[in-house]
Coordinates of C-alpha atoms and ligand atoms in Angstrom, one line a residue:
X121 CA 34.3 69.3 48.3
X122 CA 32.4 67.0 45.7
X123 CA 34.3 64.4 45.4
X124 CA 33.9 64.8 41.5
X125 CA 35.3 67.8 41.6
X126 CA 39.0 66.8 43.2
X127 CA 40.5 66.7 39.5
X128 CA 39.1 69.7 38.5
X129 CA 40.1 71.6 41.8
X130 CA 43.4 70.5 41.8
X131 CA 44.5 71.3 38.3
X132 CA 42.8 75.2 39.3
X133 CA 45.8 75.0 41.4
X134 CA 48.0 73.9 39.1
X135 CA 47.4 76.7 37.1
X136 CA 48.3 79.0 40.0
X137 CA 51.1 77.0 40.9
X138 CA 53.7 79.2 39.5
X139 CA 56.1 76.5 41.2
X140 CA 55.0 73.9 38.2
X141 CA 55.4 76.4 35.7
X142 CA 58.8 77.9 36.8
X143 CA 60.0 74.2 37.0
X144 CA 59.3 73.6 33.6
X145 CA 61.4 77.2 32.9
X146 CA 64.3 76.4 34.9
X147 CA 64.3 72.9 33.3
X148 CA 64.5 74.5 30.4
X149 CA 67.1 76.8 30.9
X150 CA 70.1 74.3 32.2
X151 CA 69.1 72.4 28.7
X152 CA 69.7 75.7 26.5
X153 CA 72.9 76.4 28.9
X154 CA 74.6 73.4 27.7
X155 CA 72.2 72.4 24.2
X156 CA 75.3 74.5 22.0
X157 CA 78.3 72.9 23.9
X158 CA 77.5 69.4 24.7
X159 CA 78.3 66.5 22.3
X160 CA 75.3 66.2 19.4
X161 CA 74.4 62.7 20.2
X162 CA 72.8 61.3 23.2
X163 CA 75.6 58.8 25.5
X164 CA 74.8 55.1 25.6
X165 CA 73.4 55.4 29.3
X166 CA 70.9 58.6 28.2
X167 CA 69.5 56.0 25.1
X168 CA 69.2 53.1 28.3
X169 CA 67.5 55.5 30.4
X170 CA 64.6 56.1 27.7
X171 CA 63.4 52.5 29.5
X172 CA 61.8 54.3 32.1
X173 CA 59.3 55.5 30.0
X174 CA 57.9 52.5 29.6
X175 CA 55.5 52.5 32.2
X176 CA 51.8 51.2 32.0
X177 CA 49.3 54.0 32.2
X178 CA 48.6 55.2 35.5
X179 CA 45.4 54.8 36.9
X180 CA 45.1 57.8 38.8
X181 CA 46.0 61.3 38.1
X182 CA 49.4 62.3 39.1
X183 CA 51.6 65.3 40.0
X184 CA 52.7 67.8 37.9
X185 CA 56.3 68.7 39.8
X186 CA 56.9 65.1 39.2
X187 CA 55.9 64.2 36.1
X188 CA 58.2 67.5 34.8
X189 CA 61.1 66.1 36.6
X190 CA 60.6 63.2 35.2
X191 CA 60.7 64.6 31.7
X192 CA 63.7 66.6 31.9
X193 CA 65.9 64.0 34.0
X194 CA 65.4 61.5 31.4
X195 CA 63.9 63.1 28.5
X196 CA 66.7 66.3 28.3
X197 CA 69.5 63.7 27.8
X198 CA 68.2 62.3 24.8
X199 CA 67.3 65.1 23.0
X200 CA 69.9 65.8 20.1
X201 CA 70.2 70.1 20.0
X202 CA 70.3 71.1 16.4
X203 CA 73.7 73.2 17.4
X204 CA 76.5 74.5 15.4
X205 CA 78.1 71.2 14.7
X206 CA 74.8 69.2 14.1
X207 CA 75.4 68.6 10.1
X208 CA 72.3 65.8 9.4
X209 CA 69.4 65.8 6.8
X210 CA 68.8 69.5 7.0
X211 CA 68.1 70.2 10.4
X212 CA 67.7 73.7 11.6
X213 CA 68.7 75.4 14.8
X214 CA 66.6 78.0 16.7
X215 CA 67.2 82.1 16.6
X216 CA 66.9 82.9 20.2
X217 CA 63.9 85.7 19.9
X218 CA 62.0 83.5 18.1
X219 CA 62.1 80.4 20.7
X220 CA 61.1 83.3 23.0
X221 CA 58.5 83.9 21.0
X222 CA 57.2 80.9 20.9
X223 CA 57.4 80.1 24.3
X224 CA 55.2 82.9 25.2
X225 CA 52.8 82.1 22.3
X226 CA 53.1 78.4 23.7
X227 CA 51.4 79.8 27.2
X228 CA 48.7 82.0 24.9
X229 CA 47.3 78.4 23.3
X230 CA 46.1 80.1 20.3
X231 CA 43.9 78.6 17.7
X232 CA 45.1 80.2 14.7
X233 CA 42.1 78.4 12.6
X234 CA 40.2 82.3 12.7
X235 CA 40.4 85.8 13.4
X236 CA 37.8 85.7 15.9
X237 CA 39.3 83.1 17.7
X238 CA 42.6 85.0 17.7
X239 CA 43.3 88.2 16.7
X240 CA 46.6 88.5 17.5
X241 CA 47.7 85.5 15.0
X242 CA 45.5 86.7 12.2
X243 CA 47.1 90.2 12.6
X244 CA 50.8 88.6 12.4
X245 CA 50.0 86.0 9.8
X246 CA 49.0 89.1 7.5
X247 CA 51.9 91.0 8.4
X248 CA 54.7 87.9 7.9
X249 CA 52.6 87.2 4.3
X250 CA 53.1 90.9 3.4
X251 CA 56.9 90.8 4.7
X252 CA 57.7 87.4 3.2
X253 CA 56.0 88.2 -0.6
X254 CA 58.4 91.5 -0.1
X255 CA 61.8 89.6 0.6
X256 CA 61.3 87.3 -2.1
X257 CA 60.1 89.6 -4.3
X258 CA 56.9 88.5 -5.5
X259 CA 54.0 90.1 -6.8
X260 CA 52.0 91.6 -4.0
X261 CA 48.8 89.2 -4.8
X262 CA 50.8 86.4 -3.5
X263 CA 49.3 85.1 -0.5
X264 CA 50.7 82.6 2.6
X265 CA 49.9 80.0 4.5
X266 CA 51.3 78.6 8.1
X267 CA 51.9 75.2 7.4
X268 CA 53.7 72.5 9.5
X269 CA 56.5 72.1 6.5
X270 CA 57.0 71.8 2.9
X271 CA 55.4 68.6 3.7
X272 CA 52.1 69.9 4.1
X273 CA 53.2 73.0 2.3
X274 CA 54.0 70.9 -1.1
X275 CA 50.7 69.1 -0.4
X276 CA 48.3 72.4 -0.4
X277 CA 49.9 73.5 -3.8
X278 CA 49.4 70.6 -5.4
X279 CA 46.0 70.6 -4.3
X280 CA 45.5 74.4 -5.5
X281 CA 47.4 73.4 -9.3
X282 CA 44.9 70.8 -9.5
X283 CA 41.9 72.9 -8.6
X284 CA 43.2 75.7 -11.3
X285 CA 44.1 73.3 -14.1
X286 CA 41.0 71.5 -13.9
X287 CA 39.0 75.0 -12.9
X288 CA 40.1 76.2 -16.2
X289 CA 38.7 73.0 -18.4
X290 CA 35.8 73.6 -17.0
X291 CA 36.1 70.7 -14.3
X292 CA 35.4 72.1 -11.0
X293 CA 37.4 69.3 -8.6
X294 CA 36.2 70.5 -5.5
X295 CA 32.5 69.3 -6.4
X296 CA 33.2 66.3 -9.2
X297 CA 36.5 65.1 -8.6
X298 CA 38.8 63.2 -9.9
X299 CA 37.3 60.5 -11.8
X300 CA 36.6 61.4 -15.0
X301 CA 38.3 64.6 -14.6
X302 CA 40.6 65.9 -17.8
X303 CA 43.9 64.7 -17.2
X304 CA 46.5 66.6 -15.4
X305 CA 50.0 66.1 -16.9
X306 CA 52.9 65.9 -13.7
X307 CA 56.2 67.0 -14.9
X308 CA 59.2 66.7 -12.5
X309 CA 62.9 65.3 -12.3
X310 CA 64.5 62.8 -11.2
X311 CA 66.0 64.6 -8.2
X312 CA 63.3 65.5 -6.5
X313 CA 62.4 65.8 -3.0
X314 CA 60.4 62.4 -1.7
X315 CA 57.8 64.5 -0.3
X316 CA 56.8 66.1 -3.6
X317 CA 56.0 62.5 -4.8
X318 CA 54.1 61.7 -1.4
X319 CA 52.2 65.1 -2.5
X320 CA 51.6 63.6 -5.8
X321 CA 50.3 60.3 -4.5
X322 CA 48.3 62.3 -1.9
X323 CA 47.0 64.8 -4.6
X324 CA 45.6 61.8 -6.9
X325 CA 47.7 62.9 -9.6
X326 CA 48.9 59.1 -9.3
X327 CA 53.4 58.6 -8.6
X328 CA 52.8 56.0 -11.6
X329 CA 51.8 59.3 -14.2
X330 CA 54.5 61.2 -13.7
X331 CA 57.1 62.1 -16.4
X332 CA 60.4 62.1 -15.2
X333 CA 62.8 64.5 -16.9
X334 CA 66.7 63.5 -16.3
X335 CA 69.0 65.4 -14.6
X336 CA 72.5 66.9 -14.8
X337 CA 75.8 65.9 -12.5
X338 CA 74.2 68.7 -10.0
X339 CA 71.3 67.0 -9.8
X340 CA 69.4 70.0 -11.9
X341 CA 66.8 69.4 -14.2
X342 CA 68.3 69.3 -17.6
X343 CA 65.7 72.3 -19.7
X344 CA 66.5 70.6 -23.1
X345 CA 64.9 66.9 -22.0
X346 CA 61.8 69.0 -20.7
X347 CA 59.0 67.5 -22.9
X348 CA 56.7 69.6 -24.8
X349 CA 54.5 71.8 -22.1
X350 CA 51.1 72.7 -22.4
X351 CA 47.7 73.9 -20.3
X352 CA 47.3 70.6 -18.7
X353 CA 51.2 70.7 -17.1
X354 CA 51.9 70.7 -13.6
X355 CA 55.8 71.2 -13.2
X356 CA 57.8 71.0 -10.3
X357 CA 60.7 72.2 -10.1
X358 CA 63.2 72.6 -7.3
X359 CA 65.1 75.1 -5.9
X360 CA 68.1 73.2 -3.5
X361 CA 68.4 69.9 -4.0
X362 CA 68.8 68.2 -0.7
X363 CA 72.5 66.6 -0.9
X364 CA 74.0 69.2 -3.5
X365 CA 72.1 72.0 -2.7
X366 CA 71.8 72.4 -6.5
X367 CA 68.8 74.6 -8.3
X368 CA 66.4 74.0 -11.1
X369 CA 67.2 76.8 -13.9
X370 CA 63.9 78.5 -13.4
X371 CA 65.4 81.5 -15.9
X372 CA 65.0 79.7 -18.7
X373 CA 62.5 77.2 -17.6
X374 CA 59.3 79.3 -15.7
X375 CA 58.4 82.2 -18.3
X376 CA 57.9 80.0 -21.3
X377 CA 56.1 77.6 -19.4
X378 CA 54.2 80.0 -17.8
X379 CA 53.0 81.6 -21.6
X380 CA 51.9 77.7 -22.5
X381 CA 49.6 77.3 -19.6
X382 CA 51.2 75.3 -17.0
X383 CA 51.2 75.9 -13.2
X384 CA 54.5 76.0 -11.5
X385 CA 55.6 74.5 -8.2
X386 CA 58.7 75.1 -6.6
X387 CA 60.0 73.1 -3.5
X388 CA 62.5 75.9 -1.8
X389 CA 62.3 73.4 1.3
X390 CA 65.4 75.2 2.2
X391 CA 66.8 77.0 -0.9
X392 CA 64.1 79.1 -1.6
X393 CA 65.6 81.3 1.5
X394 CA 68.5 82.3 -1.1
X395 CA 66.0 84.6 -3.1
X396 CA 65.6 86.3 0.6
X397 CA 69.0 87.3 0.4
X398 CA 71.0 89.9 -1.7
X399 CA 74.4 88.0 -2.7
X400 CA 72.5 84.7 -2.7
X401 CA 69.7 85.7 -5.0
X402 CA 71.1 85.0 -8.1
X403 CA 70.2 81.2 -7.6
X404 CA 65.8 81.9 -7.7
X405 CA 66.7 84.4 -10.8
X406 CA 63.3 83.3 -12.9
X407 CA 61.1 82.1 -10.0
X408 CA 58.9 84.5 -9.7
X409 CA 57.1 83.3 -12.6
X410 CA 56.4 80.3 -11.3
X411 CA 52.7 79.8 -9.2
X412 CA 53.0 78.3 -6.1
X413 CA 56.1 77.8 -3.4
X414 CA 56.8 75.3 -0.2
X415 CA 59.5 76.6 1.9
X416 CA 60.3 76.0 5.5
X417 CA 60.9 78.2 8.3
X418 CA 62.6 75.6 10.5
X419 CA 65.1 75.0 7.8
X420 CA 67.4 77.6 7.4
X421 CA 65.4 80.5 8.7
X422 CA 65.7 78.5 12.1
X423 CA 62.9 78.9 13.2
X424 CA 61.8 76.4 16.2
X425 CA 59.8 73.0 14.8
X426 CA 57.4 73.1 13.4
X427 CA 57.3 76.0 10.7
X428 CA 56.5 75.9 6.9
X429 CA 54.6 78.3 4.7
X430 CA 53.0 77.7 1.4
X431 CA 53.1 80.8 -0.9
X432 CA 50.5 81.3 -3.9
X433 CA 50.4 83.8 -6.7
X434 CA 46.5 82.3 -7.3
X435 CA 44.4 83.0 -3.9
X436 CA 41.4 81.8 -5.3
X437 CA 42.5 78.3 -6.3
X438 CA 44.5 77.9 -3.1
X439 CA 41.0 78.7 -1.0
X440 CA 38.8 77.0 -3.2
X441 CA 41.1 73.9 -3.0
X442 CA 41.7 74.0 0.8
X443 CA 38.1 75.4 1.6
X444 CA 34.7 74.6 0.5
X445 CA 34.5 77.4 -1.7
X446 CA 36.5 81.2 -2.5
X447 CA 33.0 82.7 -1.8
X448 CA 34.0 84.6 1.5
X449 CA 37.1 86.1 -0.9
X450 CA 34.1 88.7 -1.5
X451 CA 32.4 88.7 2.1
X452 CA 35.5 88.5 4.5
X453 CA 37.7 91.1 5.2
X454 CA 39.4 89.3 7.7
X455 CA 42.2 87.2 8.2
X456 CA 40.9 83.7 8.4
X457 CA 43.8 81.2 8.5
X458 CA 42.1 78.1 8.0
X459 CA 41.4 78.6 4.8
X460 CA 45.1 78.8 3.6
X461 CA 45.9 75.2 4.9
X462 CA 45.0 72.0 5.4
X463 CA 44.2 71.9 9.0
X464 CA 41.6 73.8 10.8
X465 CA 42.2 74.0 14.0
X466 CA 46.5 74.5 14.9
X467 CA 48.7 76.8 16.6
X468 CA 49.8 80.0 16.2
X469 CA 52.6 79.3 14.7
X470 CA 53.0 82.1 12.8
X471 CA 54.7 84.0 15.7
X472 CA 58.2 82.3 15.4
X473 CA 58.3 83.3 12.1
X474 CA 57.6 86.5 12.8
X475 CA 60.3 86.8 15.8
X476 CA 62.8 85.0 13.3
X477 CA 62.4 88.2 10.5
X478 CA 61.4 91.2 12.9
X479 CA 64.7 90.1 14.8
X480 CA 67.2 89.5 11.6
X481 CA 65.5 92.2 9.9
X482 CA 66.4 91.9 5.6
X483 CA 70.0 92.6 6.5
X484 CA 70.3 89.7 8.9
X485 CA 68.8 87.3 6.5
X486 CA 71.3 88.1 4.0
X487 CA 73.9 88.0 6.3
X488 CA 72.4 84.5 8.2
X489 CA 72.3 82.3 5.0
X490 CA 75.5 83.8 3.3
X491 CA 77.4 83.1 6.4
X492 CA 75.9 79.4 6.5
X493 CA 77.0 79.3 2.6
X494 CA 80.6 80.3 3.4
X495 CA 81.4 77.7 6.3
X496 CA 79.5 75.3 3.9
X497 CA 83.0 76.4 1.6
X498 CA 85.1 76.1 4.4
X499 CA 83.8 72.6 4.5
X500 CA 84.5 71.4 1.2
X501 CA 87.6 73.6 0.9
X502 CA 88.9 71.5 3.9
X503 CA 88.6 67.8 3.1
X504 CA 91.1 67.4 0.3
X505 CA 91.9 64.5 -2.0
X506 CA 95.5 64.5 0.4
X507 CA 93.2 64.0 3.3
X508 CA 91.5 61.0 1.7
X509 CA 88.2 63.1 1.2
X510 CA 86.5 63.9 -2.3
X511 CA 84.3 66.4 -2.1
X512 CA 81.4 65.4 -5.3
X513 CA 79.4 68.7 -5.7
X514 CA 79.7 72.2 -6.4
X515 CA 78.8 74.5 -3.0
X516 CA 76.4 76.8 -4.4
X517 CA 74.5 77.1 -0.8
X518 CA 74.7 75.0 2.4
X519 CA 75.3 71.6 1.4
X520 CA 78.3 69.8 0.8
X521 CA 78.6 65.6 0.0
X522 CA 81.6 64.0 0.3
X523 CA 82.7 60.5 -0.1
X524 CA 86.1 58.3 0.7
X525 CA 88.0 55.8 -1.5
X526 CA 85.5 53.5 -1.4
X527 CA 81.6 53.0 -0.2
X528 CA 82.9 50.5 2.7
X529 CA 85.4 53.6 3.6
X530 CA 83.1 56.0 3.2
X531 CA 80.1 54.1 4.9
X532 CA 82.4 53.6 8.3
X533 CA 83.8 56.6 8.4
X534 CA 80.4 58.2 8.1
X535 CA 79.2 55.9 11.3
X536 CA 82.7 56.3 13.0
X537 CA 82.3 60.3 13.0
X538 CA 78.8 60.1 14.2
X539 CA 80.3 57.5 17.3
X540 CA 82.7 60.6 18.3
X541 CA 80.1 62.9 18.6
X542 CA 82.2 66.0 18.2
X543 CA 79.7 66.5 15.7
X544 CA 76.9 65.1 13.7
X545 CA 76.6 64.3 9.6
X546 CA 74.1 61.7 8.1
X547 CA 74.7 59.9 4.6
X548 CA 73.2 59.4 1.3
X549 CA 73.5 58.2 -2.0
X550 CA 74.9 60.0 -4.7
X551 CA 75.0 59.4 -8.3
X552 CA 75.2 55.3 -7.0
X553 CA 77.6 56.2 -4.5
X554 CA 77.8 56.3 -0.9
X555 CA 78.4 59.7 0.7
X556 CA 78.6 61.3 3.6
X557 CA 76.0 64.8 3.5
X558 CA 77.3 67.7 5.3
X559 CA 74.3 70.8 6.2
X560 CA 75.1 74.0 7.0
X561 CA 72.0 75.1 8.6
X562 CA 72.7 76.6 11.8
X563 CA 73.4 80.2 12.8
X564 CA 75.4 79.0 15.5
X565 CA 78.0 77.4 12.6
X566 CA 81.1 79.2 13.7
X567 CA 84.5 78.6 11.6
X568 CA 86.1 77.2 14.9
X569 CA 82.8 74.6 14.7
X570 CA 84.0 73.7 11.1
X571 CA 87.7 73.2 12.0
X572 CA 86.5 71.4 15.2
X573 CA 84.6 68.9 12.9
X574 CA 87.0 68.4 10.2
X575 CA 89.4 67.2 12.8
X576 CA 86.8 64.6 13.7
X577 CA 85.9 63.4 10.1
X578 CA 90.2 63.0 9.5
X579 CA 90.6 61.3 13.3
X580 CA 87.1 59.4 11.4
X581 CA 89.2 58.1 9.1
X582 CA 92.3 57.8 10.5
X583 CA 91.0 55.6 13.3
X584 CA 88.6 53.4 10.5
X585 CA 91.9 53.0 8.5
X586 CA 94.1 51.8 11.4
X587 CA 91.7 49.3 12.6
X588 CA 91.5 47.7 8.9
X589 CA 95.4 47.8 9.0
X590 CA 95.6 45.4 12.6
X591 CA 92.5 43.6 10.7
X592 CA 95.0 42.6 7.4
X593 CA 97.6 41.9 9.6
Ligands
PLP285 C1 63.1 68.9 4.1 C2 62.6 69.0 2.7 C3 61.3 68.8 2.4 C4 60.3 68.4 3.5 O1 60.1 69.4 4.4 P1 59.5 69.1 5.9 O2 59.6 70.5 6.5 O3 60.4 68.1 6.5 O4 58.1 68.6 5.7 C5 60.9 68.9 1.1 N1 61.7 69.2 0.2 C6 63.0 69.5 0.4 C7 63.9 69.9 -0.7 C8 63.5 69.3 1.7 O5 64.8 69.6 1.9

């Protein structure tokens, strides 16, 4: 054989080797055996081992057995499974079918850039658009995009407001951009999420322009501080703020701002899922006025990383903004999924999602999030003021914060829960406070998980509490 040729010829065998592959599976498998009983955080000795990845690059090609082994000996342990008692930022778990899907996608290595480059993901990507503008109940114009997150998803609607609200002063962004443009007005609150104002920054719209409307105790934009809105306004609005899980009031906000001109964003991150659901709905009552949505698939629909879909009532600005031009609007009739994101070429990620709602079907949505709502209840119904817990919000979805007598208190508790590892909750501030920030975003929540990890945060604070006791004396 050419010598040349030795790489070439041996990864033709890898390919064959079902051996490599079925490694990789069986690796796998023992992880998802134990990823929804073992403790959240990786042991001390798991974290050391992550030293023996730091190798110099090899010079030679390797083997494939090996280099798998070597990934799932010391890369499995410190991995942190999104289980039923993993509480941080808000971190979602993974529906069986649709890490199934996935993994057989994963072995497809679709591009999902074009129809002609794969069929199959253009075919699912229109039927998950038509399925998700359904659920939410938006007007059947509404068109989606498979994005990496609200990120990215927050990002391309910006993008499309800006191409519309300049389109229609007769600025055309795409071609003369944004110096000199007519300027764009940014309206948004004080509570929302940071990647909004990355989008803004990113977007040109400039963090320093934007007028920032006050809150309520919820962290809810407060309608009457709204200042006067007109054809040049893009608003942003929120539906679930990240620690309370609190939403904008986009019944009295969207139609009139809608009538004066404005464009409408929404960051549903993770909220917007409650206008998927029948006894959850009530919270997105008004937002289907607004123009454009960013909502996340690996959030509460748990879907696997990495999933997020922009959704926009205004095709043409969303194309022409993300594309060169809407021109093929008129000459495609295909699916073309490039030109409803960012990227060009990406995976087909469209298929988890797809799994995810062909699997829960509309019933198990509703039943999925209101279940996460009610053990985010059980939650807050649980850590009492007689516990030494103060619970600071109102549990209108999946998020509850909660804080100790003090920030010290709270602040060690918070880091002593996370040390037991029964289970796993992250902090933030609230209202200049300190706070520990409890997610329900797991299907695998079960009531047993919740008791389970309300014992931790009291042993938390018990074992804080003694310690500062044998301190004072
Ligand atoms: C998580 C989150 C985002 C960012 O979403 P990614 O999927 O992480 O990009 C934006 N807004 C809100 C409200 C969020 O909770």
């Amino acid at each position: 054989m050419n010598k040349k040729n030795t790489l070439q010829a041996a990864m033709f065998a890898e390919m064959q080797n079902k051996n490599l592959f079925r490694k990789a599976k069986n690796h796998a498998f023992d992880y998802l055996e134990g990823a929804f009983k073992r403790t959240i955080f990786p042991t001390e000795t798991a974290l050391k081992n992550l030293e023996k990845f730091e190798e110099t690059m090899p010079e030679k090609s390797g083997d494939g057995a090996a280099i798998i082994d070597q990934l799932h000996q010391y890369g499995t342990p410190a991995t942190i499974p999104y289980n039923g008692r993993y509480f941080g930022f808000v971190n979602g778990s993974m529906i069986p079918t649709s890490l199934a899907a996935k993994n057989l996608s994963i072995y497809w290595d679709q591009n999902a850039a074009m129809h002609i480059m794969s069929p199959i993901t253009a075919k699912l990507e229109i039927v998950v658009q038509n399925w998700l503008v359904e659920l939410f109940g938006l007007p059947k114009h509404t068109v989606a995009g498979f994005v990496s997150g609200t990120s990215m998803a927050n990002l391309a609607a910006l993008t499309a407001a800006r191409f519309r609200l300049l389109k229609n002063k007769g600025w055309d962004v795409t071609e003369q951009g944004l110096f000199g443009a007519p300027k764009i007005r940014v309206v948004t609150h004080t509570h929302i999420h940071s990647s909004i104002l990355k989008a803004i920054s990113l977007a040109g719209f400039g963090k320093g322009n934007i007028e920032l409307v006050d809150c309520d105790k919820h962290g809810r934009i407060i309608p009457e501080k709204l200042p006067a809105i007109d054809d040049n306004t893009l608003l942003i609005l929120q539906a679930g703020n990240v620690s309370s899980g609190a939403y904008d009031d986009f019944a009295t906000i969207c139609k009139t701002a809608k009538e004066k001109g404005a464009w409408i964003h929404i960051d549903g991150a993770f909220g917007l899922w409650a206008g998927a659901t029948k006894r959850l709905k009530h919270l997105t009552k008004g937002f289907e006025h607004a123009d454009s949505y960013a909502v996340d698939g690996h959030k509460t629909l748990n879907t696997p990383y990495d999933s997020g879909v922009i959704l926009c009532q205004d095709e043409e600005a969303l194309v022409s903004a993300l594309h060169t031009s809407a021109s093929y609007l008129e000459s495609s009739h295909q699916r073309e999924g490039m030109y409803y994101t960012p990227e060009m070429s990406k995976r087909a990620r469209v298929v988890e999602m797809w799994a995810a709602l062909k699997y829960l079907g509309k019933e198990g949505v509703d039943e999925m999030i209101f279940e996460m709502h009610e053990r985010a209840k059980e939650f807050a119904a649980s850590l009492t003021k007689a516990d030494g817990f103060e619970v600071l919000n109102e549990v209108v979805y999946n998020q509850v914060i909660v804080k100790c007598a003090s920030d010290e208190l709270t602040l060690a508790v918070m880091n002593k829960i996370q040390e037991l590892r029964e289970c796993w909750a992250g902090g933030a501030v609230w209202e200049g406070q300190k706070v520990i920030r409890i997610s329900v975003c797991s299907w695998a929540t079960t009531s047993e998980d919740v008791a389970r990890s309300i014992k931790s945060f009291k042993e938390a604070l018990r074992l804080v509490q003694q310690y500062q006791k044998a301190e004072i004396i």
